[in-house]
Short mmCIF file of C-alpha atoms and ligand atoms in Angstrom, two decimals:
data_model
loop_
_atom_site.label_atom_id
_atom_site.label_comp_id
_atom_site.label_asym_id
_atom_site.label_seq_id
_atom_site.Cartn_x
_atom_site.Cartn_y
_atom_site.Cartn_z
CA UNK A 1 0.00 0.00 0.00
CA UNK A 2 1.59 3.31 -1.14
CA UNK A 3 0.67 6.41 0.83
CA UNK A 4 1.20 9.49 0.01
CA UNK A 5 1.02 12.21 2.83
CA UNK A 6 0.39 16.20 1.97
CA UNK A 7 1.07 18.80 4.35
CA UNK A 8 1.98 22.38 4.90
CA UNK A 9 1.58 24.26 7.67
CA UNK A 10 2.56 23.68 11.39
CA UNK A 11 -1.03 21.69 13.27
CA UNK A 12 -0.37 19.48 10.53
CA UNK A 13 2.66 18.45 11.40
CA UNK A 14 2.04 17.87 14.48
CA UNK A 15 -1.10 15.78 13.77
CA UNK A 16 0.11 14.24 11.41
CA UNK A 17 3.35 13.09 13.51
CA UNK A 18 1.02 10.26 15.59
CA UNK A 19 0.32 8.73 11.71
CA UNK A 20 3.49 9.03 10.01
CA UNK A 21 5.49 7.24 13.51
CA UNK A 22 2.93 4.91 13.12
CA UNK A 23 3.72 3.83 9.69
CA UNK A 24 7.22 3.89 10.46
CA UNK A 25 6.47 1.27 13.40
CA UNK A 26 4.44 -0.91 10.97
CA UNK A 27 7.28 -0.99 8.30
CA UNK A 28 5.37 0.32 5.61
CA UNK A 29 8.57 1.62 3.87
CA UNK A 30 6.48 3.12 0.93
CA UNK A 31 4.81 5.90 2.38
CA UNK A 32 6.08 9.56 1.17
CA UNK A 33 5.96 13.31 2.33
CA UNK A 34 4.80 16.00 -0.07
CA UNK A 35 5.45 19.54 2.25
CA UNK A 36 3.70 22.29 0.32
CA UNK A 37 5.83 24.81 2.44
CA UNK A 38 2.48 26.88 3.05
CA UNK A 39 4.08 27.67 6.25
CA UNK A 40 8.21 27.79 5.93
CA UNK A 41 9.78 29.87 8.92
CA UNK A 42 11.62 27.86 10.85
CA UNK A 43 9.34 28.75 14.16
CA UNK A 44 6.86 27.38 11.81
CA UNK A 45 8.30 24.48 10.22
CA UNK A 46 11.24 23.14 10.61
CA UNK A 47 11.40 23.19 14.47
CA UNK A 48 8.64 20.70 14.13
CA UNK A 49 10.10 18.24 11.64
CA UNK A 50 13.42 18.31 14.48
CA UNK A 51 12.01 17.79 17.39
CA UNK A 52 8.98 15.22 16.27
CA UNK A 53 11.58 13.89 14.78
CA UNK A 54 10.06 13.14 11.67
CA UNK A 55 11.54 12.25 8.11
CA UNK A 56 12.45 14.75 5.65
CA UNK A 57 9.58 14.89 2.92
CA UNK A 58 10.56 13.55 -0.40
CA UNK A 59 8.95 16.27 -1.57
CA UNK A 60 9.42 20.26 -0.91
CA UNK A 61 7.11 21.95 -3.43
CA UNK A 62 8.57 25.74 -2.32
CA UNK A 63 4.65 27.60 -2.39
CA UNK A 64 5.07 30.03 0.23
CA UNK A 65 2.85 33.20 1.01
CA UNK A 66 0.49 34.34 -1.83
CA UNK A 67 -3.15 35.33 -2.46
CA UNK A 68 -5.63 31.92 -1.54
CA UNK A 69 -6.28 31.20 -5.64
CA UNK A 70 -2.60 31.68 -5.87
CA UNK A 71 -1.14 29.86 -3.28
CA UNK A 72 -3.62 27.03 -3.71
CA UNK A 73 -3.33 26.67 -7.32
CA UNK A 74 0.40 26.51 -7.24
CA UNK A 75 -0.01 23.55 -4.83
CA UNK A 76 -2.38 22.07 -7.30
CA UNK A 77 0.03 21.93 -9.84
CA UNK A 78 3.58 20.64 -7.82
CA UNK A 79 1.20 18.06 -6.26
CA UNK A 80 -0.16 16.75 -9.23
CA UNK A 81 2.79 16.68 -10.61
CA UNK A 82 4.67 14.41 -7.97
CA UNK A 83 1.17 12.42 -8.06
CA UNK A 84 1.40 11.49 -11.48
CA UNK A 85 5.25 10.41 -10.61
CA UNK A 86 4.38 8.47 -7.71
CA UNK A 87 1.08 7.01 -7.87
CA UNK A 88 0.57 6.13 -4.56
CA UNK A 89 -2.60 4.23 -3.85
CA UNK A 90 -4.33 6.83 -1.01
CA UNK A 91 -2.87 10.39 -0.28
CA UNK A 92 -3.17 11.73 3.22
CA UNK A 93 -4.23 15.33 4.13
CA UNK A 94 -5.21 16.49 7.30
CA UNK A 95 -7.38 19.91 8.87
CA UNK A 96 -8.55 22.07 7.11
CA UNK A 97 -5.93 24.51 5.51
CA UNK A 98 -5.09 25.58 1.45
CA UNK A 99 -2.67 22.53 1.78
CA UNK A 100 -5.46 19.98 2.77
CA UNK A 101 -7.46 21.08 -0.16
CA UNK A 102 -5.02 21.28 -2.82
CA UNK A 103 -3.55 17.38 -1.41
CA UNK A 104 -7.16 16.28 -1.98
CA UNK A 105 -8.25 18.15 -5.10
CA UNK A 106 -5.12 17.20 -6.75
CA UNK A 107 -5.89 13.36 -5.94
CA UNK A 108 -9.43 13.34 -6.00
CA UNK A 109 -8.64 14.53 -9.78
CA UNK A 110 -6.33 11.95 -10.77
CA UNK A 111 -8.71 9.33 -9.08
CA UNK A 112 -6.28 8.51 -6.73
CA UNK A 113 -8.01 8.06 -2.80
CA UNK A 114 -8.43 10.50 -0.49
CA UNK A 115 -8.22 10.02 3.39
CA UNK A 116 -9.14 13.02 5.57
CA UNK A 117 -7.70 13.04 9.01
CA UNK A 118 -9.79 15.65 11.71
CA UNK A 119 -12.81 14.95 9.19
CA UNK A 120 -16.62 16.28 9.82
CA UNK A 121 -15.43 19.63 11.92
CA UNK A 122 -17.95 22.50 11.12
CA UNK A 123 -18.11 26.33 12.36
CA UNK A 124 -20.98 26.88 9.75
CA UNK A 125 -19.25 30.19 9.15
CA UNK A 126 -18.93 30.28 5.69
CA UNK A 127 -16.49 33.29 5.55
CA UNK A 128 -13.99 31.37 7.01
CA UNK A 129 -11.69 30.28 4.45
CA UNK A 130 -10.94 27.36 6.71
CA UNK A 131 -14.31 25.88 6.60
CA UNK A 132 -14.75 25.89 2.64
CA UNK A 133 -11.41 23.59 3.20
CA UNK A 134 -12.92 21.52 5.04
CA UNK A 135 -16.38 21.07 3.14
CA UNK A 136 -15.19 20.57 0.40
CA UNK A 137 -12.08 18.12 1.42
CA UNK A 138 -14.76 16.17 3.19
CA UNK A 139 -17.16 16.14 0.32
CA UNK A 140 -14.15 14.39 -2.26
CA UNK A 141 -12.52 12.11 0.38
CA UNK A 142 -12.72 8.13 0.63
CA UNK A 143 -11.95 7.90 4.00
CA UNK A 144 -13.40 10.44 6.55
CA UNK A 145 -11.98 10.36 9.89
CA UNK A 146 -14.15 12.10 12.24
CA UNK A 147 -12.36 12.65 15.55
CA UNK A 148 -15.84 12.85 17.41
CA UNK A 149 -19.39 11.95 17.12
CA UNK A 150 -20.48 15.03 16.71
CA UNK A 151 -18.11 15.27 13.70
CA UNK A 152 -19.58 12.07 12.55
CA UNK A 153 -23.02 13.69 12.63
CA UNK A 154 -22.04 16.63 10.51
CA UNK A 155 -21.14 14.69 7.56
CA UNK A 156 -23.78 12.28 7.87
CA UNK A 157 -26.37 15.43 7.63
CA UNK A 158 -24.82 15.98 4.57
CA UNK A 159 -25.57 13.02 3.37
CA UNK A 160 -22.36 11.13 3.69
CA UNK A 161 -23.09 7.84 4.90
CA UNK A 162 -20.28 5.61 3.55
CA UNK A 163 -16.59 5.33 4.59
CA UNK A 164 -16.56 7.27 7.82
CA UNK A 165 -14.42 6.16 10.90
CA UNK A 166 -14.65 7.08 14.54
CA UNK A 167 -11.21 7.36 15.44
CA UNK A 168 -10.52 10.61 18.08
CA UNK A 169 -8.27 13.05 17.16
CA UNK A 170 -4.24 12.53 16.93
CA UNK A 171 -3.77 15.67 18.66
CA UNK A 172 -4.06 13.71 21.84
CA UNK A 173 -1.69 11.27 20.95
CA UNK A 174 0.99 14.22 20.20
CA UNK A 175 0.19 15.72 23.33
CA UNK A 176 0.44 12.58 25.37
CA UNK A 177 3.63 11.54 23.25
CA UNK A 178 4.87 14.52 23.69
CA UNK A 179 4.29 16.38 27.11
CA UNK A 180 6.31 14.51 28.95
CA UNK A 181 9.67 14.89 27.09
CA UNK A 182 9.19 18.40 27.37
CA UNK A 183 8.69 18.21 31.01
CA UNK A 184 12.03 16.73 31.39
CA UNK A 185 13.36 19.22 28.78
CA UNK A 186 11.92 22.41 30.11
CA UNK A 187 15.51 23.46 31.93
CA UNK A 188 16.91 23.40 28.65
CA UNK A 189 13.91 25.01 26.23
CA UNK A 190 13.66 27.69 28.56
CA UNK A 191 15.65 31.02 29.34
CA UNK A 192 16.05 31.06 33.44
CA UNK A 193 13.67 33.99 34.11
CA UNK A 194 11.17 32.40 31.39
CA UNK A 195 11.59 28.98 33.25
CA UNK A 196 10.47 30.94 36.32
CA UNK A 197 7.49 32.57 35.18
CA UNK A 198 6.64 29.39 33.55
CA UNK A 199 6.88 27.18 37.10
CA UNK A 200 4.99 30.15 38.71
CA UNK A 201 1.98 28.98 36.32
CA UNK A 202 0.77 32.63 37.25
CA UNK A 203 0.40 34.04 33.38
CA UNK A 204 -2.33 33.84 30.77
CA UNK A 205 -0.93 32.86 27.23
CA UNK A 206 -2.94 33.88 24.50
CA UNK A 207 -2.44 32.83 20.54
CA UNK A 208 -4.36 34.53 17.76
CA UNK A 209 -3.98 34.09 14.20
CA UNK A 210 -7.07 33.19 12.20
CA UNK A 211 -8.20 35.84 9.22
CA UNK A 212 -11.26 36.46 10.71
CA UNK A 213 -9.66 38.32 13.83
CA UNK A 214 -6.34 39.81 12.30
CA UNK A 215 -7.78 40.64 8.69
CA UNK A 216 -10.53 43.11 10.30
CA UNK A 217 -8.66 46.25 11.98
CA UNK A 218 -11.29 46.72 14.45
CA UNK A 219 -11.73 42.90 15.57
CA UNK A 220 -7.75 43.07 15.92
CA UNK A 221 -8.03 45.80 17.65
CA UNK A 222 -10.65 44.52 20.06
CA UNK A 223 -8.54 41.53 21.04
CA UNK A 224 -5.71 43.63 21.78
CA UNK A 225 -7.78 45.88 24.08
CA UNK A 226 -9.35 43.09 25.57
CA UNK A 227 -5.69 41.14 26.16
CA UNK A 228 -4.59 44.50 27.72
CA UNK A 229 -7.98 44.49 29.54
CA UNK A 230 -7.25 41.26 31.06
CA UNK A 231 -3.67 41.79 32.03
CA UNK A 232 -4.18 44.58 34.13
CA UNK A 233 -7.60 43.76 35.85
CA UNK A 234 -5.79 40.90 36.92
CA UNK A 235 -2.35 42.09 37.18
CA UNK A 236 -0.88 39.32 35.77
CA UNK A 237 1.60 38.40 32.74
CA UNK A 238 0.55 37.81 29.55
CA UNK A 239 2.87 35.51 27.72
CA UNK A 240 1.87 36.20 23.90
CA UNK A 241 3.82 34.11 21.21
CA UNK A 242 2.95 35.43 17.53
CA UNK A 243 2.25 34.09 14.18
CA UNK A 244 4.26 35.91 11.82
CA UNK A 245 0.53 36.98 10.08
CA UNK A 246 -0.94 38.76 13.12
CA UNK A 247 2.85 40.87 13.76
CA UNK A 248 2.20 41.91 10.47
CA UNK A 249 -1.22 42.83 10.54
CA UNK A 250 -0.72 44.45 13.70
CA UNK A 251 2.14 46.45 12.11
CA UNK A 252 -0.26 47.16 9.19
CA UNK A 253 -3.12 48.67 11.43
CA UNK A 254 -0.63 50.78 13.99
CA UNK A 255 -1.77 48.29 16.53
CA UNK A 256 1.83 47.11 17.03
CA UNK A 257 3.04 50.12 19.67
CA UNK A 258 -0.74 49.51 22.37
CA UNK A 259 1.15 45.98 22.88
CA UNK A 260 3.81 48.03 24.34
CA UNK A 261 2.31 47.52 27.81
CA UNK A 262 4.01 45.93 31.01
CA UNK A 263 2.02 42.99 31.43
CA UNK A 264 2.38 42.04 27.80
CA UNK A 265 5.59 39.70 26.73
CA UNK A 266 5.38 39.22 23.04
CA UNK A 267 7.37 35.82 21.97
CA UNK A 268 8.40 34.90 18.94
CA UNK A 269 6.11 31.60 17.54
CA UNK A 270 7.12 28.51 20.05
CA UNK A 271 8.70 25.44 19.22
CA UNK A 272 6.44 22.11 20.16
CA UNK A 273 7.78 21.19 23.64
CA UNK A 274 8.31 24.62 24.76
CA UNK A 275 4.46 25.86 23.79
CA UNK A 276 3.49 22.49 25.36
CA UNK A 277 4.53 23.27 28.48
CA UNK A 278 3.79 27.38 28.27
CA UNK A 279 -0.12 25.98 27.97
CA UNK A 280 0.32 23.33 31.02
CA UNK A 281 1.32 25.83 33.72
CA UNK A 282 -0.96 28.82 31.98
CA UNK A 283 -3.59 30.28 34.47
CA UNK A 284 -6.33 30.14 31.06
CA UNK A 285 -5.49 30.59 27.60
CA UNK A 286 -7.00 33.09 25.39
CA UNK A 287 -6.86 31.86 21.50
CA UNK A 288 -8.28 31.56 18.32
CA UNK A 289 -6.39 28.52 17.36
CA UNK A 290 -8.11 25.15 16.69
CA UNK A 291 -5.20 22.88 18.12
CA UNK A 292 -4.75 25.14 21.05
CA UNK A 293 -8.58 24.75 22.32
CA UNK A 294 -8.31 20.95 21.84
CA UNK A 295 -4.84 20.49 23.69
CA UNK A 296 -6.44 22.94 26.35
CA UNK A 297 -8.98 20.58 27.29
CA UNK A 298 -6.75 17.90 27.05
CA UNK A 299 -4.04 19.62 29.35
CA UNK A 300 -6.91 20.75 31.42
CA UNK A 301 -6.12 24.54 31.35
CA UNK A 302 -9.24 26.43 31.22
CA UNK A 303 -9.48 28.12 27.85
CA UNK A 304 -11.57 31.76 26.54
CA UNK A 305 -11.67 31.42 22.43
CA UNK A 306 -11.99 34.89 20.75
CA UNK A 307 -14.30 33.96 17.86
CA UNK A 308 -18.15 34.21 16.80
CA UNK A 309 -18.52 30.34 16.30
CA UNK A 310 -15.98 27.50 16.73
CA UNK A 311 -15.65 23.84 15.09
CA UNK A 312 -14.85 22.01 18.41
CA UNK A 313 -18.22 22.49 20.15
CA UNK A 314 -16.96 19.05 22.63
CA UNK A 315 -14.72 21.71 24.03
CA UNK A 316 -17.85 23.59 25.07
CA UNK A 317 -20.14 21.16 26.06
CA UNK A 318 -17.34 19.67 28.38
CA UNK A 319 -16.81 22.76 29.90
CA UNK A 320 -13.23 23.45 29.00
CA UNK A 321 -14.10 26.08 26.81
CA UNK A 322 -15.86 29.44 26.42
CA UNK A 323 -16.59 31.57 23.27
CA UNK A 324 -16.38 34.84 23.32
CA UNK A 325 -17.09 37.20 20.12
CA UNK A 326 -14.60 40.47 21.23
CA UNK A 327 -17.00 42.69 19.34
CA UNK A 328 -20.15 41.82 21.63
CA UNK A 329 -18.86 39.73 24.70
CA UNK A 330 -16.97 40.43 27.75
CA UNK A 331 -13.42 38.95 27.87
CA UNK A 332 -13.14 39.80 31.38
CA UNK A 333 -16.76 37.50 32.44
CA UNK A 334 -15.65 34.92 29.98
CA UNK A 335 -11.64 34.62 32.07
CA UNK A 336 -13.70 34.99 35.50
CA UNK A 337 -16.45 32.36 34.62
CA UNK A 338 -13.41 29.75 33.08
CA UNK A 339 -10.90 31.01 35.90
CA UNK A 340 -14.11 29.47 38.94
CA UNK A 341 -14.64 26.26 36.90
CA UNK A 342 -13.56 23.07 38.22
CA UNK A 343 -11.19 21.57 36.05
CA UNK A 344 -12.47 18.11 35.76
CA UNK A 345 -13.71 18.39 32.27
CA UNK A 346 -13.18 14.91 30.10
CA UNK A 347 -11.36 14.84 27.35
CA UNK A 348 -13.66 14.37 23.97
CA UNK A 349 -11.09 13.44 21.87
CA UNK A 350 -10.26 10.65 22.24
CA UNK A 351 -7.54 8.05 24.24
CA UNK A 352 -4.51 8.73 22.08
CA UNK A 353 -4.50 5.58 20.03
CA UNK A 354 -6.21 7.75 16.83
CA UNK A 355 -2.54 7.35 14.88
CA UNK A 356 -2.48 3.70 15.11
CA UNK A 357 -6.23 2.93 14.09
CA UNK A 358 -5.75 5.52 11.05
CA UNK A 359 -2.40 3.86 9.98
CA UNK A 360 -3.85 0.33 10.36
CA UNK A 361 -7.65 1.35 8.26
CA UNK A 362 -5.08 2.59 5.23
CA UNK A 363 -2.72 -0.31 5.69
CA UNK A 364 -4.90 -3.32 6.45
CA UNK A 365 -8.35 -2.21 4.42
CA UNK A 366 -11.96 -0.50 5.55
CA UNK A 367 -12.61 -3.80 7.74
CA UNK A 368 -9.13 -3.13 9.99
CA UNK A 369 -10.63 -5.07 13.13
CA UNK A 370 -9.72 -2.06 15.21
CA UNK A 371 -12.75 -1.19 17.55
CA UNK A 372 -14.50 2.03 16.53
CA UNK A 373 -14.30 2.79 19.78
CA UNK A 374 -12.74 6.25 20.88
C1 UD1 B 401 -2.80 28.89 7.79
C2 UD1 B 401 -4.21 28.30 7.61
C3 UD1 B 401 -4.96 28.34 8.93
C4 UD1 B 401 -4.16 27.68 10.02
C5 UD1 B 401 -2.76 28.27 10.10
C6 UD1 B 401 -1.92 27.51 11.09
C7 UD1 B 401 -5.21 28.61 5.39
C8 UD1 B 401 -6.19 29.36 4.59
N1 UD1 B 401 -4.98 29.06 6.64
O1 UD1 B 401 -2.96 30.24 8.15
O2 UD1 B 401 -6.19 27.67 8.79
O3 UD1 B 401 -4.83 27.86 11.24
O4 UD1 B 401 -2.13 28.18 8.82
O5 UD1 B 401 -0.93 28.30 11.65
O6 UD1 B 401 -4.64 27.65 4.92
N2 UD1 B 401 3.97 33.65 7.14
C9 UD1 B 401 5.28 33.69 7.50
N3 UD1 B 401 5.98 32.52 7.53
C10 UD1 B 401 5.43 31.34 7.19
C11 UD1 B 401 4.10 31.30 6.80
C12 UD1 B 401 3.37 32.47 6.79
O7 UD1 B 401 5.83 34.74 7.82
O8 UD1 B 401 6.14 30.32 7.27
C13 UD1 B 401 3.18 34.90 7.13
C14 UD1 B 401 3.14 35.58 5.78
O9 UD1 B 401 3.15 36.95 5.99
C15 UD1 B 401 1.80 35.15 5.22
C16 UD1 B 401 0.94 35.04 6.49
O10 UD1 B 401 1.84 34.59 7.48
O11 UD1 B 401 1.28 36.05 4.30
C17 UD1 B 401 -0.22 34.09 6.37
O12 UD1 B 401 0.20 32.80 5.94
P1 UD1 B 401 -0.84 31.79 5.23
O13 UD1 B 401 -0.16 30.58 4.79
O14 UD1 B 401 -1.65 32.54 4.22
O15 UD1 B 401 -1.87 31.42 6.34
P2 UD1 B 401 -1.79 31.29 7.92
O16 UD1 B 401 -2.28 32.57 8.51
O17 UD1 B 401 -0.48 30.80 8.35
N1 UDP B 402 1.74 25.84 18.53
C1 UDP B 402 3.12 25.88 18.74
N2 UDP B 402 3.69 27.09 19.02
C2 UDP B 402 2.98 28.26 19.10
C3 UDP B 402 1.57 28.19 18.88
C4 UDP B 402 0.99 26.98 18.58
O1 UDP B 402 3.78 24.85 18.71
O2 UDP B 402 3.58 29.31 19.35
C5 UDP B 402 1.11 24.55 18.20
C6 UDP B 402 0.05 24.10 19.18
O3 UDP B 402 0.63 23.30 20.18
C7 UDP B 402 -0.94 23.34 18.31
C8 UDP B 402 -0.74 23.90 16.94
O4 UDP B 402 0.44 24.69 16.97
O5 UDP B 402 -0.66 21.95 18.27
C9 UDP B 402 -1.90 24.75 16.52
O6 UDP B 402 -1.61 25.39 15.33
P1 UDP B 402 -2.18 26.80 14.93
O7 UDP B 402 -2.70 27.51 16.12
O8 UDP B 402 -1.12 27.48 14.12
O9 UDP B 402 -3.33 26.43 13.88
P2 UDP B 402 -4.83 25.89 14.01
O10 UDP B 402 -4.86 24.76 14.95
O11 UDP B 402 -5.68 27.06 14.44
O12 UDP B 402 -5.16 25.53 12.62
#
């Protein structure tokens, strides 16, 4: 069986990891790597590859930063291309990002099958560029893998029956893999005074990068009062690493110098094990990140997402999670309400085993006597 695997950006390298260690443990020596580069900073790339330890790709197909229709139809055409060269039996994509739809489209087309890992998420928020991904991945793939029932139920109200598998979500088997060697690590990831606020666990750590809150001035710029809001009210650090797109949209909208602020410590984008452990000891986190609200609940650290909607509604209903939409909400309710919750939440995604049933379905065949069980 000949797999090909398509990513690009950083969450899918590091849910991807749990699949592509797994088909290293089963010997399947003719699997690939096709990196689109969507994302290739270091912070945002190759720091992942090094310490997930993970093989080079075979392929680097160079994309970059563009326009949507440009980035995504450049990964189109390198993708194809290496398809036609390869052939592999199923190609791999994962989430929901240009990447994942290009990797599918560009099978899909060659009739080559298409398995979707972190299958069956919705926001039903349309403008989200992120959510046509996803639709439309889901609607050409082969093999769905929902990481939750309620992802299950999505696609099955749009009428796809066939071919979906229960299998949890590999972001808790990274996180589980993962955690503890950067426990033992932390000495050595972190600066001293760093290490110290980090053992304190008396910060908030916040994350934002999604379009819908950095590509809208005054959203941004409702965050960044509300951040500010909740650093001093509760007089507290805020540890803030950045994604290269929101520094630069902050720059863009002369937001950049109101982060200037004494509470505030802007970071550059973490590496794996060190953002691992930033969100273990964090007071709450404050995101807009998909990854970051699921490894939240897993973690256990009580989490406030800035957005109108979100796709991982378990991390609601569990109680892990709060929305809040920074144009009508209040940040500082949402921190005070997540900040009085016991954290005894369970974890809805799964037991961390989500890699191996994935690799075994594509290896062994759509009857893999793996329990669809989660
Ligand atoms: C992409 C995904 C988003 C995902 C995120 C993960 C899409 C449409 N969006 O958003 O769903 O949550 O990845 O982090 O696929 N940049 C760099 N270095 C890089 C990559 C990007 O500096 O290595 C900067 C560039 O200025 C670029 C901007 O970030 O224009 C945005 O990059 P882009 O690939 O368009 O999307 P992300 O915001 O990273
Ligand atoms: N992450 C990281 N360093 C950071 C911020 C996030 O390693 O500074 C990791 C985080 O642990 C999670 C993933 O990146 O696994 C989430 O990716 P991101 O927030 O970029 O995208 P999303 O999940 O929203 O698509």
């Amino acid at each position: 069986m000949k797999i090909g695997i398509v990513l690009g950006t950083r969450p899918e390298i590091i849910k991807l990891s749990p699949i592509i260690r797994k088909l290293e443990e089963f010997k399947n020596n003719d699997y690939f790597i096709i990196h689109t580069n969507q994302h290739y900073s270091k912070s945002l790339d190759s720091i992942f590859f090094k310490e997930l330890n993970l093989p080079k790709p075979r392929y680097n197909l160079g994309v970059g930063s563009a326009s949507h229709g440009k980035q995504t139809g450049k990964m189109l055409e390198g993708i194809e291309r290496v398809l036609i060269k390869e052939r592999p039996d199923i190609v791999v994509v994962q989430g929901d990002t240009n990447s994942t739809l290009a990797g599918a489209l560009a099978s899909s087309k060659l009739g080559i099958e298409v398995a979707h890992v972190e299958a069956g998420l919705r926001s039903y928020d349309r403008s989200m560029p992120e959510e046509i991904n996803r639709v439309l991945t889901d609607h050409i793939s082969n093999y769905l893998f929902a990481p939750t029932e309620v992802a299950r139920e999505n696609l099955r109200r749009e009428g796809i029956e066939e071919n979906i598998f229960l299998v949890g979500n590999t972001i808790v088997d990274a996180t589980l893999e993962n955690i503890e060697i950067a426990e033992e690590r932390k000495e050595e990831i972190f600066e001293e005074d760093m290490l110290e606020v980090v053992k304190g666990g008396d910060y908030f750590l916040v994350t934002i990068h999604r379009a819908e809150n950095t590509d809208n001035r005054e959203r941004l710029k409702g965050i960044v009062e509300g951040i500010l809001k909740v650093g001093e009210y509760y007089d507290k650090t805020v540890l803030f690493p950045l994604h290269p797109r929101t520094e630069k949209k902050l720059k863009e909208y002369n937001l950049w110098d109101t982060l200037k602020n004494k509470n505030i410590e802007i970071l550059e984008p973490a590496g794996y094990f060190k953002f691992l452990i930033l969100e273990r000891y964090a007071k709450l986190i404050l995101t807009d990140s998909g990854g970051v609200q699921e490894e939240a609940c897993i973690l256990k650290v009580p989490c406030v997402t800035l957005r109108r909607s979100t796709e991982r509604p378990e991390t609601l209903e569990v109680g892990g999670n709060i929305l809040v939409d920074i144009e009508k909400g209040d940040i500082l309710e949402a921190v005070d309400i997540m900040l009085k919750r016991d954290r005894n939440w369970r974890n809805p995604f799964g037991d961390g085993r989500s890699g191996e049933r994935i690799a075994r379905i594509l290896l062994e065949g759509r009857n893999s006597p793996l329990e669809d069980k989660i």
